[in-house]
Short mmCIF file of C-alpha atoms in Angstrom, two decimals:
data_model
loop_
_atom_site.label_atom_id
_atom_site.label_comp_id
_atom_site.label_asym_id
_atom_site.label_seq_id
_atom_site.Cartn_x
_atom_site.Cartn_y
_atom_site.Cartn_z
CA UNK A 112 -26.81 2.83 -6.01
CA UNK A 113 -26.26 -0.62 -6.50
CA UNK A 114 -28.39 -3.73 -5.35
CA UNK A 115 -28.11 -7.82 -5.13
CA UNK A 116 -30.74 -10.11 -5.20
CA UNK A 117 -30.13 -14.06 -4.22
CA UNK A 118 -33.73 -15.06 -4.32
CA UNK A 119 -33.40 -18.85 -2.69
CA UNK A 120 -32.45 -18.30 0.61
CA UNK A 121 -32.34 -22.27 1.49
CA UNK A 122 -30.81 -24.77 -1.33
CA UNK A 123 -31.03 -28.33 -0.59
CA UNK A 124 -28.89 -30.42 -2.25
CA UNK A 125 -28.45 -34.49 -2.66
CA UNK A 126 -24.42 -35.08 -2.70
CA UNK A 127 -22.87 -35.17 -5.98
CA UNK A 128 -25.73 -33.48 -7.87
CA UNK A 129 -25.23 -30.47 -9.45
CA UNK A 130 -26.23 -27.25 -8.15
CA UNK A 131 -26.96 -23.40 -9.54
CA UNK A 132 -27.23 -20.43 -6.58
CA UNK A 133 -29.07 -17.60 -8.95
CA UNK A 134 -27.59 -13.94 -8.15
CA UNK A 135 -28.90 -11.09 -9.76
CA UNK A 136 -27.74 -7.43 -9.49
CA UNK A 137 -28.89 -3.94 -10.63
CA UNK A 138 -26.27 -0.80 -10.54
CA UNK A 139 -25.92 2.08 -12.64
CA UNK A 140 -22.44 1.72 -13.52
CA UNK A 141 -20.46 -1.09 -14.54
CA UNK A 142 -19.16 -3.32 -11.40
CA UNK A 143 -17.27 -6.03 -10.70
CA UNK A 144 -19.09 -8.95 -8.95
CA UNK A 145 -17.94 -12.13 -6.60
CA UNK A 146 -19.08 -14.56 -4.80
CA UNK A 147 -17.64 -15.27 -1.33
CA UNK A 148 -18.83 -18.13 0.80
CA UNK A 149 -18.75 -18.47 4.47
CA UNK A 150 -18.59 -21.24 6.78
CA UNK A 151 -19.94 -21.30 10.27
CA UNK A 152 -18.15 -19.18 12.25
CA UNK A 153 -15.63 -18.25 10.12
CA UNK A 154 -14.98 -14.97 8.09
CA UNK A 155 -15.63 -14.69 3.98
CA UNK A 156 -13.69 -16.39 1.59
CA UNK A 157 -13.45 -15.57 -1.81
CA UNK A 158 -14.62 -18.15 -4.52
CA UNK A 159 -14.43 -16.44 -7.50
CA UNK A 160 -14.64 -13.00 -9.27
CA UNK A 161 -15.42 -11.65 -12.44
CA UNK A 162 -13.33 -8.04 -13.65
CA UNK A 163 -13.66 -8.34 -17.47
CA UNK A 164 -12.84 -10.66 -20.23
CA UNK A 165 -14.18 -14.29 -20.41
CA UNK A 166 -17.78 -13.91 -19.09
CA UNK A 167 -17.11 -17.98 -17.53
CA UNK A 168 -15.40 -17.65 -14.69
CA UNK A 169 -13.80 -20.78 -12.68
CA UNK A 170 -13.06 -20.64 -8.73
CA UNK A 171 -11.83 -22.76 -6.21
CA UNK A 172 -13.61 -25.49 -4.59
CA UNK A 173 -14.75 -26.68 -8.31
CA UNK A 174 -17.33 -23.87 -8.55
CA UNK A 175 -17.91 -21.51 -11.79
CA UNK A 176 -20.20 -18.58 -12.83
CA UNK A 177 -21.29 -16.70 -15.50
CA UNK A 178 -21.52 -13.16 -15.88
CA UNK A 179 -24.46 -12.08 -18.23
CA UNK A 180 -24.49 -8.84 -18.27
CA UNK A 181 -27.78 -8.21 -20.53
CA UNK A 182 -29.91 -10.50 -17.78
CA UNK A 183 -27.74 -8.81 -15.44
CA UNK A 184 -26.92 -11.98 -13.39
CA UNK A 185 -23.84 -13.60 -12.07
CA UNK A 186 -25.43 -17.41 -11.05
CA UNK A 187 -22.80 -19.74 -9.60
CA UNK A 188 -22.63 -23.27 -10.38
CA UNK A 189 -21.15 -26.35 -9.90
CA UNK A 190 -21.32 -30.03 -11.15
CA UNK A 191 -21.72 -32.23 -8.37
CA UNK A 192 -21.39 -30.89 -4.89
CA UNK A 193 -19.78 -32.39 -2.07
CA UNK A 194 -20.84 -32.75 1.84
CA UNK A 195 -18.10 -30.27 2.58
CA UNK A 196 -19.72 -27.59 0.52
CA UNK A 197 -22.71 -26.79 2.72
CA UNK A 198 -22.12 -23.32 3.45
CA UNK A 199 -23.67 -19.99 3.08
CA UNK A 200 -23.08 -18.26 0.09
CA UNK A 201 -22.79 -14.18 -1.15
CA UNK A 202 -22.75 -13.05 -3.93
CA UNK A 203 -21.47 -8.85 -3.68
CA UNK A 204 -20.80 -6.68 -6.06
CA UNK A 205 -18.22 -3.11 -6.28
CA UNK A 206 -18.08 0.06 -8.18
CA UNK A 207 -15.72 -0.02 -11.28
CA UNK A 208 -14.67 3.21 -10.25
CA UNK A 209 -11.20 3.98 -8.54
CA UNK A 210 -11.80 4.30 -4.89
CA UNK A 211 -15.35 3.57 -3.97
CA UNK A 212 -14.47 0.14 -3.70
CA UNK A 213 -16.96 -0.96 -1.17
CA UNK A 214 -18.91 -4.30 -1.60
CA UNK A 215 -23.14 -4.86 -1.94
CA UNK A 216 -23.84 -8.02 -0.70
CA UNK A 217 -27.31 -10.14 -1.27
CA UNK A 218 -28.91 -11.62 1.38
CA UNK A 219 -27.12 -15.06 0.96
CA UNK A 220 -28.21 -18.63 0.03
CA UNK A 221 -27.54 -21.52 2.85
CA UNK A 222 -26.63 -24.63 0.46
CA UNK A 223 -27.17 -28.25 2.23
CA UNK A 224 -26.00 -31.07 0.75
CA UNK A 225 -27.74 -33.71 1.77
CA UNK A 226 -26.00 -37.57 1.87
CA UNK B 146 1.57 -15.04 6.05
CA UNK B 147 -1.30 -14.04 8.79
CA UNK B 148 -4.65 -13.43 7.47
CA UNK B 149 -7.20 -10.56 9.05
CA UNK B 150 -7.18 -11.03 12.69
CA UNK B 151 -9.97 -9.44 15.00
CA UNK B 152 -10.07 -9.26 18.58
CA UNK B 153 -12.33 -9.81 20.63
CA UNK B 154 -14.18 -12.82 18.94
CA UNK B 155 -17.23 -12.33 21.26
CA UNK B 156 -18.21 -9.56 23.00
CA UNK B 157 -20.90 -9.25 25.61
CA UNK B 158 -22.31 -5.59 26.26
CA UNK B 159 -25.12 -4.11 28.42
CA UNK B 160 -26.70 -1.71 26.47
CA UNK B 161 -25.26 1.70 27.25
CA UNK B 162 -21.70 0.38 27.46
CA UNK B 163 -19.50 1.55 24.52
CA UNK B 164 -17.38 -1.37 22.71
CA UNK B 165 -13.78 -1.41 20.82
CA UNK B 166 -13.25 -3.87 17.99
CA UNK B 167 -10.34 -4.12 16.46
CA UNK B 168 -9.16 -5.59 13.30
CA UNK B 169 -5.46 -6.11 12.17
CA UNK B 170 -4.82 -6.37 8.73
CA UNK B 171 -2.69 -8.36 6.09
CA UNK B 172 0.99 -6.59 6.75
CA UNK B 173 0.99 -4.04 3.78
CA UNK B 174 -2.60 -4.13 2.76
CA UNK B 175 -3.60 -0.28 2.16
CA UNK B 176 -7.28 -0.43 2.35
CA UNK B 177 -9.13 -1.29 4.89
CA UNK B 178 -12.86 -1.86 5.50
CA UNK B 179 -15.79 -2.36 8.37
CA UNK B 180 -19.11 -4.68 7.38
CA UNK B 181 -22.18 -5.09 9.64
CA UNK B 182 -23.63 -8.42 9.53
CA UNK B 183 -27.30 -9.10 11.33
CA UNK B 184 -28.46 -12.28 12.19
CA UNK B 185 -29.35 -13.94 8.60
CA UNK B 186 -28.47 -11.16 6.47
CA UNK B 187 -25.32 -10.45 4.19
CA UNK B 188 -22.76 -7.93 5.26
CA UNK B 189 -23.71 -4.19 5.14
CA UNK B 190 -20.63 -1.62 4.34
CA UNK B 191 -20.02 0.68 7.35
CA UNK B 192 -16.85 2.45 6.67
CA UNK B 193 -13.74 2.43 4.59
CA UNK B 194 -9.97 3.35 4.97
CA UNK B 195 -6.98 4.27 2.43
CA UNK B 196 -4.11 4.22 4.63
CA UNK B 197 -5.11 6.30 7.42
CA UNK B 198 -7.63 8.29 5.58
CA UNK B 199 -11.02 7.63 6.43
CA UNK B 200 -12.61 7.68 2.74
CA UNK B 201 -15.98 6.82 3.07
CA UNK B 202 -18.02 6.88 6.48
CA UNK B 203 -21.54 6.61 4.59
CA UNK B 204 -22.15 3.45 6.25
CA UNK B 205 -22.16 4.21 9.65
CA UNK B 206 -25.68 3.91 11.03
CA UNK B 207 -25.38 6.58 13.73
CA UNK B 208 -23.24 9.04 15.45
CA UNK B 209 -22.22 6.35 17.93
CA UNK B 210 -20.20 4.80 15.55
CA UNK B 211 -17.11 5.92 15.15
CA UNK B 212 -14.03 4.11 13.65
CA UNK B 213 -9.93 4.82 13.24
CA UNK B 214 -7.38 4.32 11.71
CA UNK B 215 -4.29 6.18 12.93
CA UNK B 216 -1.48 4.81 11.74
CA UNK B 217 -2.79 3.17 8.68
CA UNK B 218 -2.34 -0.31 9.74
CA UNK B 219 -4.67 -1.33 12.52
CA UNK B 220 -7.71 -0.09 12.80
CA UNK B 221 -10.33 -0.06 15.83
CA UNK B 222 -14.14 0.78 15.82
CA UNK B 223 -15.86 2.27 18.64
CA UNK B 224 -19.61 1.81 19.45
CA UNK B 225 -20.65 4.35 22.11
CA UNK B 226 -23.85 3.62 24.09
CA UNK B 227 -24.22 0.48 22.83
CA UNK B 228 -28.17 -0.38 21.83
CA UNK B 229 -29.77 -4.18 20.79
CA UNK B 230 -29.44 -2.93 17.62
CA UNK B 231 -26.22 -2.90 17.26
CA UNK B 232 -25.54 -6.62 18.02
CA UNK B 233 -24.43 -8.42 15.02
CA UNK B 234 -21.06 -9.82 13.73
CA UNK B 235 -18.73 -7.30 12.88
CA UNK B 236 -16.11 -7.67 10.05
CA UNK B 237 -13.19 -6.40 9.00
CA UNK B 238 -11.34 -6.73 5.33
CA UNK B 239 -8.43 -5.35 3.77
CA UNK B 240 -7.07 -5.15 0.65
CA UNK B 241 -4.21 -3.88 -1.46
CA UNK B 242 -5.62 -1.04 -3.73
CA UNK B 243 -8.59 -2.22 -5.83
CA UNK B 244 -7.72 -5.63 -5.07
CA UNK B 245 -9.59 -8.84 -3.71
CA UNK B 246 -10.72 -8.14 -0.45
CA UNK B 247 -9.72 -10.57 2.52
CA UNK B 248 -12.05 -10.86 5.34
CA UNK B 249 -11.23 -11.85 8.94
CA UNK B 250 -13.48 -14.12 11.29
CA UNK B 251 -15.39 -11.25 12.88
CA UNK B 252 -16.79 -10.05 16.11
CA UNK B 253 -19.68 -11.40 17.23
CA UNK B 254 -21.19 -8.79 19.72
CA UNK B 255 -24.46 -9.34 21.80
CA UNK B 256 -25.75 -6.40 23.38
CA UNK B 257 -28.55 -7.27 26.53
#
């Protein structure tokens, strides 16, 4: 079984100062993680992912994270946030196996970026 | 180039009614899967489909759920006897095989 644990719930943010949302994650078997973010009523949208190789992974929207796999985290970061990136974010994880491909999502962290 | 459409958006039930929510995926995309989503919590797997093969139903949080896929391109689930449980948004994702997942705006249902 696999689990994901975004412990802030509520970030506030001043505009262009940087910002970390911590994601940790516990599974048996080796998974790929992502983090998706969602806007108010609106669907998920992918940000970024991490399937092997370079453990620094860049996304769109300016953000990056990095996989480290012995604190078994996946934080997501980015250098100086905008107004437009107040949001709720996920961070999910899958199986690495061939077709359980389901996604574990945390809890989620609302970032607000305040002027 | 559409995305993940779901129909309907909203969706007011009294409780005992049974529901159909329906997702259409990206043209081509094989997989297909259902979340749950409660009010301040992340999405919760309910059920998954390869094609028209319903591969994983572990999700499902009762017998009233039941979801299809018959033709391996749209795909509708079915909430029987609906309870205030059940309302949350529901979403729907496909993917081409064990690739990024792309998630439609959901159905937000409210059961009274």
């Amino acid at each position: 079984a696999q689990s994901v644990t975004q412990l802030d719930s509520q970030v506030p943010v001043f505009e262009e100062a940087p910002v970390e949302l911590r994601c940790n994650y516990s599974s048996s078997v080796s998974v790929y993680l992502f983090w998706y973010v969602q806007y108010p009523n609106q669907g998920l949208q992918l940000l970024l992912k991490y399937l092997s190789g370079s453990t620094l992974v860049k996304g769109i929207n300016g953000f990056e994270a990095e996989f480290n796999k012995s604190q078994t985290s996946f934080h997501l970061r980015k250098p100086s946030v905008h107004i437009s990136d107040t949001a709720e974010y996920f961070c999910a994880v899958s199986d690495r196996n061939f077709g359980n491909e389901k996604l574990t999502f945390g809890t989620g962290t609302r970032l607000t970026i305040i002027p | 180039g559409a995305g993940v459409s779901q129909s309907p958006r909203y969706k007011v039930a009294k409780r005992g009614q049974d529901v159909a929510l329906r997702c259409d995926p990206i043209s081509g995309h094989v997989s297909l899967f259902w979340y749950q989503q409660a009010l301040g919590q992340g999405p919760e797997f309910l059920t998954y489909f390869q094609n028209e093969a319903q591969l994983d139903k572990s999700g499902l949080p009762s017998d009233r759920f039941f979801a299809e896929r018959p033709e391996g391109s749209v795909s509708t689930l079915k909430i029987q006897r609906t309870q205030q449980e059940d309302s949350a948004v529901y979403l729907c994702a496909s993917s081409g095989l064990q690739e990024t997942q792309y998630f439609g705006p959901g159905t937000r249902l409210l059961v009274l």
